[in-house]
XYZ file of C-alpha atoms in Angstrom:
655
model
C 330.550 -92.512 162.848
C 329.119 -96.000 161.685
C 331.500 -98.664 160.522
C 332.108 -99.344 156.889
C 331.863 -102.790 155.325
C 335.031 -104.031 154.624
C 336.805 -103.378 151.195
C 339.854 -105.399 151.090
C 340.831 -108.833 152.352
C 342.860 -107.359 155.139
C 339.563 -105.429 156.386
C 337.604 -108.615 156.389
C 340.267 -110.637 158.432
C 340.184 -107.566 160.857
C 336.746 -108.313 161.432
C 337.697 -112.333 161.890
C 336.094 -113.095 158.558
C 337.609 -115.613 156.466
C 335.315 -115.204 154.086
C 332.269 -113.215 153.013
C 328.803 -114.691 152.000
C 328.573 -111.794 149.256
C 330.840 -110.083 147.478
C 329.157 -106.952 146.160
C 331.305 -105.314 143.089
C 330.374 -101.729 141.943
C 331.504 -98.982 139.253
C 331.518 -96.193 141.898
C 333.382 -95.615 144.850
C 331.874 -96.925 147.807
C 329.876 -94.361 149.278
C 327.974 -95.633 152.327
C 325.036 -93.459 151.788
C 321.258 -94.276 151.173
C 321.472 -92.588 148.000
C 323.337 -95.440 146.504
C 322.149 -98.691 145.631
C 325.504 -100.251 146.447
C 325.067 -99.071 150.107
C 321.408 -100.066 150.387
C 321.741 -103.501 149.338
C 324.421 -104.419 151.307
C 323.206 -102.833 154.258
C 319.895 -104.772 153.775
C 322.021 -108.069 153.325
C 323.677 -107.466 156.474
C 320.723 -106.663 158.467
C 319.552 -110.199 157.099
C 322.433 -111.768 158.478
C 324.834 -111.905 155.895
C 328.463 -111.128 155.683
C 329.057 -108.587 152.711
C 332.274 -107.130 151.405
C 332.802 -104.356 148.973
C 334.848 -104.208 145.434
C 334.642 -101.250 144.390
C 336.024 -100.281 141.121
C 338.574 -103.111 140.529
C 341.074 -103.036 138.096
C 338.935 -104.192 134.788
C 342.313 -105.167 132.795
C 342.217 -108.557 134.731
C 340.524 -110.516 137.474
C 343.493 -109.959 140.240
C 341.478 -107.645 142.217
C 338.646 -110.181 142.203
C 340.695 -113.017 143.463
C 342.592 -110.881 146.197
C 339.243 -110.602 147.752
C 338.422 -114.392 147.940
C 335.672 -116.457 146.789
C 332.483 -115.521 148.210
C 330.491 -118.429 149.913
C 327.172 -117.893 148.172
C 327.774 -115.214 145.178
C 329.160 -112.316 143.281
C 326.468 -109.054 142.986
C 327.361 -106.517 140.228
C 326.186 -103.393 139.592
C 327.827 -100.647 137.489
C 327.034 -97.848 140.072
C 324.231 -95.098 140.555
C 324.680 -93.919 136.799
C 324.678 -96.147 133.379
C 328.557 -96.556 132.920
C 327.891 -95.441 128.905
C 326.357 -92.211 130.217
C 329.170 -91.647 132.549
C 331.791 -91.702 129.915
C 329.942 -90.233 126.647
C 327.748 -87.054 126.306
C 325.213 -87.615 123.798
C 327.295 -86.398 120.916
C 329.430 -89.416 121.783
C 332.237 -87.511 123.113
C 334.223 -88.948 125.904
C 333.879 -87.166 129.039
C 336.975 -86.151 131.028
C 335.689 -86.548 134.417
C 333.344 -88.656 136.477
C 331.808 -87.643 139.629
C 331.352 -91.202 141.417
C 334.777 -91.756 141.127
C 337.792 -90.657 143.886
C 339.097 -87.273 142.750
C 336.487 -87.111 140.225
C 338.913 -88.498 137.700
C 337.351 -90.482 134.713
C 338.231 -93.872 133.233
C 338.161 -95.806 136.502
C 335.216 -98.084 135.140
C 334.973 -99.850 132.100
C 332.532 -99.195 129.222
C 329.713 -101.335 129.658
C 330.872 -102.143 133.296
C 328.163 -104.769 134.347
C 329.352 -106.909 131.458
C 332.959 -106.631 132.031
C 332.780 -106.969 135.830
C 330.725 -110.320 135.318
C 333.423 -111.758 132.678
C 336.305 -111.171 135.251
C 334.149 -112.478 138.216
C 333.747 -115.810 136.258
C 337.404 -115.996 135.370
C 337.862 -115.681 139.193
C 335.315 -117.636 140.527
C 334.437 -120.216 137.857
C 331.782 -122.095 139.762
C 330.389 -119.202 141.972
C 326.591 -117.779 140.780
C 326.809 -114.258 139.498
C 323.896 -111.564 139.871
C 323.740 -108.674 138.206
C 321.215 -105.603 138.953
C 321.253 -101.595 138.967
C 320.568 -99.206 136.811
C 322.665 -100.475 133.857
C 321.437 -103.882 133.905
C 317.944 -103.140 134.564
C 317.434 -100.898 131.291
C 318.982 -103.520 129.101
C 317.298 -107.088 130.529
C 315.283 -107.507 127.094
C 316.991 -107.085 123.740
C 317.681 -103.145 123.460
C 318.893 -100.627 120.943
C 322.127 -99.599 121.928
C 322.656 -96.166 121.019
C 326.924 -96.110 121.132
C 327.104 -99.024 118.880
C 323.612 -98.086 116.653
C 322.647 -101.529 116.627
C 319.965 -103.601 118.609
C 321.849 -105.791 121.044
C 320.423 -108.890 123.262
C 319.728 -108.878 126.910
C 322.625 -108.080 129.103
C 322.190 -111.650 130.547
C 323.585 -112.976 127.319
C 326.357 -110.775 126.775
C 327.659 -110.851 130.726
C 326.931 -114.794 130.997
C 325.615 -114.208 134.615
C 323.092 -116.215 136.137
C 320.284 -114.024 136.568
C 319.241 -110.235 136.519
C 317.803 -108.211 139.280
C 315.656 -105.187 137.759
C 314.079 -102.389 139.376
C 314.458 -101.400 143.356
C 315.938 -105.111 144.769
C 315.842 -105.047 148.787
C 313.059 -107.683 148.729
C 314.489 -109.709 145.412
C 318.068 -109.799 146.725
C 316.969 -111.239 150.280
C 314.780 -113.578 149.032
C 317.805 -114.874 146.776
C 320.126 -114.725 149.456
C 317.853 -117.125 151.814
C 317.201 -119.432 148.544
C 321.175 -119.540 147.907
C 321.720 -120.530 151.999
C 318.966 -123.234 151.756
C 320.580 -124.769 149.072
C 319.193 -123.819 145.898
C 321.100 -123.380 142.824
C 320.660 -122.487 139.015
C 317.154 -121.514 137.673
C 315.719 -122.855 141.297
C 317.181 -120.256 143.006
C 315.551 -117.465 141.230
C 312.024 -118.868 139.477
C 309.694 -117.865 142.198
C 310.963 -114.293 142.918
C 309.509 -111.093 141.498
C 311.967 -108.354 140.106
C 313.943 -111.358 138.648
C 315.051 -112.280 135.048
C 316.789 -115.202 133.784
C 317.289 -117.576 130.879
C 315.870 -120.867 130.354
C 315.950 -123.605 127.757
C 312.001 -122.976 127.330
C 309.074 -121.297 128.823
C 307.195 -124.396 129.900
C 308.039 -123.727 133.618
C 307.191 -120.195 134.185
C 305.416 -120.135 137.855
C 303.561 -116.870 136.528
C 300.913 -115.949 133.993
C 303.192 -114.857 131.119
C 302.929 -112.854 127.917
C 305.248 -113.650 124.909
C 307.024 -110.293 123.181
C 308.952 -110.496 119.609
C 312.234 -112.474 119.892
C 315.710 -110.971 119.730
C 315.977 -112.402 116.308
C 312.881 -110.372 115.222
C 313.539 -107.063 117.039
C 316.698 -107.028 115.131
C 315.033 -107.660 111.585
C 311.626 -105.684 112.143
C 311.450 -102.022 113.815
C 307.671 -102.791 114.047
C 308.256 -105.421 116.118
C 311.001 -103.519 118.550
C 308.220 -101.083 118.848
C 305.726 -103.642 120.091
C 308.054 -105.512 121.989
C 308.829 -102.104 123.776
C 305.156 -101.456 124.253
C 304.491 -104.682 125.795
C 307.323 -104.632 128.353
C 305.964 -101.037 129.344
C 302.413 -102.585 129.699
C 303.667 -105.081 132.073
C 305.723 -102.961 134.274
C 303.219 -102.928 137.170
C 303.437 -104.836 140.368
C 299.696 -105.068 140.694
C 298.239 -106.577 137.255
C 301.815 -107.050 135.429
C 302.336 -110.467 134.115
C 305.828 -112.395 133.198
C 307.587 -111.677 130.084
C 309.400 -114.163 127.867
C 311.484 -113.207 125.108
C 313.188 -115.988 122.928
C 317.310 -115.284 122.191
C 317.790 -118.189 119.766
C 317.232 -121.645 121.467
C 317.081 -119.929 124.997
C 314.057 -118.029 126.454
C 314.518 -114.909 128.751
C 311.891 -115.066 131.244
C 310.909 -111.935 132.974
C 309.150 -112.293 136.315
C 306.692 -109.523 137.421
C 307.895 -106.728 139.102
C 308.675 -106.918 142.709
C 306.336 -105.592 145.326
C 307.340 -102.194 146.250
C 307.999 -101.490 149.884
C 305.511 -100.536 152.371
C 306.220 -97.224 154.493
C 307.484 -99.406 157.445
C 309.815 -101.433 155.338
C 311.143 -98.412 153.790
C 311.863 -96.567 157.251
C 313.305 -99.679 158.190
C 315.813 -99.622 155.336
C 316.372 -95.757 155.639
C 317.343 -96.446 159.383
C 320.176 -98.546 158.818
C 323.586 -97.863 159.937
C 324.891 -95.919 157.229
C 328.062 -94.292 157.233
C 326.435 -91.496 155.089
C 329.760 -90.625 153.385
C 332.480 -91.862 151.176
C 335.028 -94.444 152.531
C 338.119 -92.567 154.326
C 340.511 -94.253 152.072
C 339.706 -91.580 149.567
C 340.597 -88.667 151.669
C 343.835 -88.433 150.087
C 342.739 -87.733 146.568
C 339.901 -85.055 147.946
C 337.070 -87.576 148.510
C 334.065 -88.396 145.818
C 332.240 -85.353 144.232
C 329.042 -86.972 144.071
C 328.463 -87.072 148.034
C 328.405 -83.184 147.708
C 324.786 -83.324 146.325
C 323.282 -85.876 148.710
C 325.120 -85.932 151.821
C 322.574 -83.656 153.237
C 319.735 -84.410 151.025
C 316.879 -86.620 152.015
C 314.874 -89.205 149.995
C 311.335 -89.629 151.143
C 309.853 -91.302 148.183
C 309.950 -93.756 145.265
C 308.488 -94.113 141.887
C 307.055 -91.314 139.724
C 303.550 -91.509 138.282
C 304.650 -88.780 135.741
C 305.905 -91.364 133.481
C 307.644 -88.982 130.705
C 308.612 -91.022 127.796
C 312.463 -89.994 127.922
C 313.070 -90.931 131.532
C 313.916 -94.374 132.693
C 312.003 -94.358 135.971
C 309.163 -95.844 134.918
C 310.798 -98.987 133.828
C 312.966 -99.059 136.689
C 311.398 -97.810 139.851
C 307.856 -98.055 138.530
C 305.046 -95.518 138.414
C 303.660 -96.547 142.108
C 304.526 -94.129 144.792
C 306.028 -95.635 148.053
C 307.017 -93.247 151.034
C 308.715 -93.044 154.389
C 306.821 -91.962 157.409
C 307.055 -88.327 158.649
C 308.961 -89.818 162.007
C 311.443 -91.578 159.869
C 312.487 -88.474 157.616
C 312.561 -86.104 160.684
C 314.950 -88.907 162.497
C 316.970 -88.656 159.499
C 317.067 -84.436 159.644
C 318.086 -85.086 163.412
C 320.946 -87.154 162.580
C 322.050 -85.059 159.751
C 321.957 -82.155 162.234
C 324.762 -83.884 164.146
C 327.045 -84.091 161.271
C 330.221 -82.120 161.878
C 330.216 -80.475 158.510
C 326.490 -79.688 158.526
C 325.763 -75.836 158.123
C 322.526 -75.800 158.904
C 320.994 -76.097 155.597
C 319.214 -79.540 154.230
C 319.815 -79.653 150.456
C 316.631 -81.452 149.096
C 313.540 -83.436 150.558
C 312.690 -85.162 147.375
C 313.143 -88.549 145.242
C 312.434 -89.268 141.512
C 309.455 -86.178 141.912
C 309.795 -84.108 145.353
C 306.141 -83.377 145.751
C 304.805 -86.788 145.368
C 303.611 -88.693 148.556
C 300.900 -91.081 147.712
C 299.562 -93.001 144.750
C 297.814 -90.893 142.187
C 294.473 -92.671 142.952
C 292.670 -95.335 145.178
C 291.899 -97.245 142.298
C 296.009 -98.318 141.959
C 296.414 -100.106 145.200
C 293.850 -102.749 144.174
C 294.148 -102.517 140.280
C 297.232 -101.305 139.494
C 298.270 -97.939 137.132
C 296.295 -97.958 133.987
C 298.047 -99.675 131.127
C 297.101 -97.131 128.286
C 296.594 -94.116 130.419
C 298.862 -91.510 132.253
C 298.054 -89.873 135.408
C 299.340 -86.397 133.889
C 299.418 -86.719 130.107
C 297.838 -85.259 127.753
C 296.103 -83.752 130.868
C 295.551 -84.355 134.808
C 293.285 -87.540 135.093
C 289.956 -86.842 136.390
C 290.838 -89.464 139.376
C 293.969 -87.576 140.142
C 294.011 -86.993 144.035
C 296.203 -83.747 143.896
C 297.049 -83.015 147.244
C 300.196 -81.441 149.095
C 298.937 -81.628 152.574
C 300.954 -84.189 153.855
C 304.148 -82.950 152.180
C 303.735 -79.756 153.499
C 303.372 -81.058 156.819
C 306.302 -82.768 156.523
C 308.374 -79.931 155.500
C 307.168 -77.574 158.465
C 308.034 -80.504 160.690
C 311.538 -80.324 159.265
C 311.933 -76.728 159.725
C 311.509 -77.071 163.195
C 314.617 -79.859 163.761
C 317.240 -77.962 166.022
C 319.889 -76.982 163.797
C 318.143 -76.675 160.753
C 318.095 -73.223 159.496
C 316.455 -73.687 155.887
C 315.004 -76.876 154.297
C 315.513 -76.690 150.636
C 313.307 -78.604 148.005
C 315.333 -79.198 144.776
C 314.393 -82.356 143.039
C 312.387 -82.592 140.334
C 308.775 -80.617 141.340
C 306.003 -81.845 138.894
C 304.188 -78.305 138.538
C 301.507 -80.189 136.374
C 300.788 -81.976 139.802
C 300.779 -78.352 141.652
C 298.747 -76.886 139.163
C 296.156 -79.882 139.541
C 296.009 -78.676 143.551
C 293.591 -75.608 143.839
C 294.742 -74.992 147.268
C 297.723 -72.259 147.252
C 298.967 -73.223 150.820
C 301.564 -75.530 149.760
C 302.773 -73.367 146.600
C 303.081 -70.200 149.114
C 305.291 -72.153 151.480
C 307.042 -73.371 149.055
C 308.053 -69.924 147.496
C 308.323 -68.495 151.074
C 310.582 -71.199 152.661
C 311.981 -73.790 150.453
C 313.472 -71.944 147.387
C 317.149 -70.181 147.491
C 316.405 -67.332 144.846
C 315.139 -70.037 141.856
C 312.890 -72.549 141.563
C 313.736 -75.207 138.658
C 311.126 -77.356 136.870
C 310.976 -78.804 133.536
C 308.833 -78.076 131.105
C 311.353 -79.410 128.041
C 309.753 -77.574 125.248
C 307.315 -74.760 124.278
C 305.876 -76.588 121.373
C 302.736 -78.946 122.232
C 303.664 -81.337 119.170
C 307.360 -81.725 120.653
C 305.507 -82.376 124.385
C 303.286 -84.816 122.908
C 306.096 -87.210 122.058
C 307.767 -86.471 125.360
C 305.061 -87.387 127.366
C 304.664 -84.004 128.921
C 301.288 -81.715 129.256
C 300.947 -78.861 126.972
C 302.691 -75.889 127.305
C 299.724 -73.909 128.343
C 299.805 -75.508 131.819
C 303.578 -74.319 132.368
C 302.427 -71.051 131.551
C 299.592 -70.757 133.769
C 302.237 -72.123 136.437
C 304.766 -69.547 135.368
C 302.034 -66.759 135.841
C 301.125 -68.353 139.545
C 304.209 -68.504 140.411
C 304.881 -64.577 139.588
C 301.691 -63.762 141.594
C 302.965 -65.522 144.639
C 306.216 -64.111 144.639
C 304.695 -60.831 144.594
C 302.197 -61.222 147.194
C 305.154 -62.271 149.435
C 307.276 -59.613 148.300
C 309.828 -62.012 146.862
C 312.337 -61.616 143.690
C 312.748 -65.286 142.573
C 313.424 -66.901 139.065
C 312.173 -69.598 137.412
C 314.607 -71.760 135.413
C 313.540 -74.098 133.039
C 314.955 -77.504 131.773
C 314.880 -78.002 128.148
C 315.707 -80.250 125.642
C 316.462 -80.207 122.085
C 316.189 -82.872 119.349
C 313.538 -85.346 121.178
C 311.832 -87.795 118.670
C 309.046 -85.902 117.010
C 310.419 -82.273 117.583
C 311.381 -80.699 114.361
C 313.560 -77.493 113.632
C 309.929 -75.629 113.212
C 309.075 -76.679 116.905
C 312.755 -75.562 117.789
C 311.750 -72.714 116.221
C 308.908 -71.700 117.959
C 310.463 -72.236 121.133
C 313.479 -69.983 120.402
C 310.813 -67.096 119.478
C 309.225 -67.701 122.782
C 312.456 -67.920 124.731
C 313.084 -64.652 122.716
C 309.711 -62.968 123.605
C 310.504 -63.509 127.146
C 314.077 -62.459 127.061
C 315.640 -65.400 128.125
C 318.645 -67.992 127.014
C 319.074 -70.922 128.757
C 323.077 -71.445 129.701
C 322.727 -75.114 129.171
C 320.538 -77.148 127.062
C 320.019 -80.845 127.143
C 319.985 -83.006 123.685
C 318.042 -85.829 124.018
C 320.054 -89.087 124.964
C 318.508 -92.545 123.546
C 319.649 -94.128 126.751
C 318.467 -98.042 126.788
C 315.010 -98.921 128.059
C 312.619 -95.794 127.519
C 309.947 -95.383 125.120
C 311.671 -92.451 123.457
C 314.817 -94.381 122.642
C 312.236 -96.889 120.887
C 310.988 -93.851 119.044
C 314.452 -92.803 118.069
C 315.756 -96.356 116.628
C 312.502 -97.309 115.072
C 311.114 -93.875 113.970
C 307.562 -95.388 115.104
C 305.535 -94.328 118.341
C 304.916 -97.766 120.394
C 301.970 -95.830 121.681
C 300.296 -95.935 118.514
C 302.612 -97.674 115.954
C 302.695 -94.572 113.834
C 305.777 -92.803 112.283
C 307.409 -90.537 114.008
C 309.909 -87.736 112.776
C 313.404 -88.279 114.127
C 316.495 -85.754 113.914
C 319.376 -87.783 113.471
C 321.814 -86.269 111.761
C 324.596 -84.227 113.753
C 323.465 -80.972 111.541
C 320.200 -81.159 112.031
C 320.503 -81.659 115.883
C 323.087 -78.729 116.325
C 320.589 -76.619 114.499
C 317.939 -77.497 117.389
C 320.088 -76.707 120.206
C 321.597 -73.633 118.582
C 318.526 -72.241 118.217
C 317.872 -72.311 122.441
C 321.071 -70.313 122.372
C 320.550 -67.960 119.325
C 322.199 -65.039 121.093
C 325.642 -66.743 121.495
C 327.864 -65.274 118.519
C 329.381 -68.605 117.983
C 325.939 -69.791 117.350
C 325.157 -67.887 114.538
C 326.173 -70.004 111.524
C 323.931 -72.560 113.163
C 320.897 -70.099 113.398
C 321.432 -68.711 109.768
C 321.345 -72.126 108.051
C 318.461 -73.104 110.512
C 316.396 -70.383 109.359
C 317.003 -70.848 106.045
C 316.330 -74.409 105.816
C 313.147 -73.908 107.439
C 312.180 -71.066 105.265
C 311.859 -68.645 108.365
C 313.767 -65.559 106.937
C 311.204 -63.411 108.423
C 313.057 -63.602 111.913
C 315.950 -62.089 110.526
C 315.979 -58.304 110.958
C 315.696 -55.568 113.491
C 312.308 -56.332 114.662
C 311.736 -57.379 118.263
C 310.676 -60.542 117.370
C 313.602 -61.236 115.131
C 316.293 -63.593 116.419
C 319.471 -62.313 114.567
C 320.387 -59.288 112.923
C 321.725 -59.121 109.316
C 325.209 -58.477 108.473
C 326.409 -56.207 105.912
C 326.227 -57.768 102.588
C 324.470 -60.704 103.245
C 321.387 -61.862 101.573
C 318.222 -62.639 102.591
C 315.307 -63.515 100.461
C 312.254 -61.310 101.167
C 309.495 -63.403 103.333
C 307.196 -64.992 100.834
C 303.590 -64.292 100.987
C 302.884 -67.858 101.652
C 304.995 -67.938 104.976
C 302.455 -70.407 106.339
C 303.391 -73.305 103.880
C 306.295 -74.097 105.936
C 308.475 -77.016 105.080
C 308.442 -79.905 107.856
C 311.261 -81.653 109.316
C 311.649 -84.060 106.380
C 311.940 -81.323 103.794
C 308.604 -81.806 102.391
C 306.063 -79.090 102.113
C 303.053 -79.322 104.265
C 299.353 -78.590 103.516
C 297.280 -75.943 105.237
C 295.622 -78.778 107.801
C 299.116 -79.890 108.783
C 300.659 -76.451 109.744
C 301.424 -75.614 113.119
C 301.883 -71.929 114.203
C 305.565 -71.297 114.116
C 304.985 -68.134 116.163
C 304.628 -68.298 119.945
C 300.988 -68.303 120.809
C 299.547 -65.696 123.269
C 299.255 -66.979 126.688
C 297.159 -64.579 128.506
C 299.388 -61.439 128.893
C 302.743 -60.528 130.969
C 303.091 -62.377 134.309
C 302.322 -60.005 137.409
C 306.095 -60.215 138.409
C 308.597 -59.891 135.572
C 311.291 -61.148 137.894
C 309.489 -64.376 139.010
C 309.133 -65.334 134.737
C 312.073 -66.971 133.587
C 315.219 -65.824 135.202
C 318.834 -65.361 134.194
C 320.454 -67.379 136.647
C 322.691 -70.282 135.719
C 321.425 -73.557 136.706
C 323.003 -76.426 137.443
C 323.423 -79.478 135.073
C 320.434 -81.987 135.459
C 321.970 -85.312 136.417
C 321.655 -88.474 134.622
């Protein structure tokens, strides 16, 4: 096993160190695996010749654990862990979670709320004169003034609340090495970060920005005006491209936040070098006594082969964090990792995943991006596949074939986010056939998210008809191969724009195909996404038009319950929802009905003007605004009903 980096003063002294160059503080347990940002950043710095020590989940009641490690020579680097600390602690209903998969023993409460801010304050107390730099998902998504769902208010940049010197956003291998070299060369303050892409910092004014820049509404303006908030988010997304993106300035009182343009993605050769670093590929042995760290189970025998996602769903933070540009590792690099996995004493022959943000992306969506970047006001897959999209799975298929041939490997699974709309844009069935034949363990999980085109528009997802065609194609291939495999759809309730009528439409569809999901994800307004901006402002930043938002706990509960209408405990909510929507026609004994009437229960006879439904705001819609609430026909039954929507329970989606 490769040697772990020091996690204590005693570990450093055992190496003959009396100081470290960088103290890396994280809200996760220390897992030295390339699925974890802490592991990658620490190993990249080590490879660049710097001494790095890890301070994992320090006691956040005081600065004692920081002082115990000793002052680092150059800086303290801080992240909250692989997952936002507030998401780690609270459900979408703001209920406290009791466990934490990224903590030894899986116990909750080992990291503080708003971990980046708390750790930064403790580091400042412990080392008043040492620079502090924050990064990772939590910091990256809070780099501008942002809406905070948990306090229900607009908050300033996390740089302001944390008091850190600067913030690294996105994938930071380039940024952190450049910063380290600047600090070693004696640069300090703004001089250490001014010229580094992927960096944000405060300055007295915007007179010395070394990149072309655009200004977005100030912190004070976005607090006062929801229209300004929506505009600011649109500007931030427009510039989130490493080719054409400009620096962005945002005033915070008498200071100005300056975000430099995004860092350039790693080349294939650079990615290969990162993933070849000497990772131990497991958690630190000090956690053995409490049963290890649950988070390793999903990734220990998985392989990441790409980064970025040009799908750019509005509710997903990937476009704002990793970006939409695809970068990928070489086949040789991935195969070498598989060979290394196969030598692990606990490996049973199954590679759990070969994926990334989206498993079946290996290249940028078109050649235009290489020179001009991704289009500012266009999406590659929304509202339909772009005419310039190059949908080609041959390279990914070749990679999977090579992995199947690695000695000791019995099965290679693909589980992390296949884009079914991208698969439908590829007319060649070769990949689809081998996926179904070799890379699925009884069920395939995809994310249509909803069945209403109205809701899907606000999600930035393609029309539901694309999913239906995919479902039928999947059924035909299963039948051709003699397989009985299921399709498990991930679904979301209460997304901005989704009305009660939309939820009823989805319930009717699920009833029609005979499937009730065991798990439904409520929309979670996490910082940094377009959907969160819609939730807070009730404005679509893409168009600046009003958006209906289900905000009351009652309506959100109704929308969720409608997707699980067969559960007896959901009946009161279903009754309330159908009455509110004027859908008494869905109560009865017909096969299209969602619930059965109880003896003595009074239901109004469906009106002859059943088409005149109420909209989500309780107002009657005119005929032109009316959307069909019955599930539309989509070309008949699938060839193999077993390959339709299956009854098997899927695992809960991450993040």
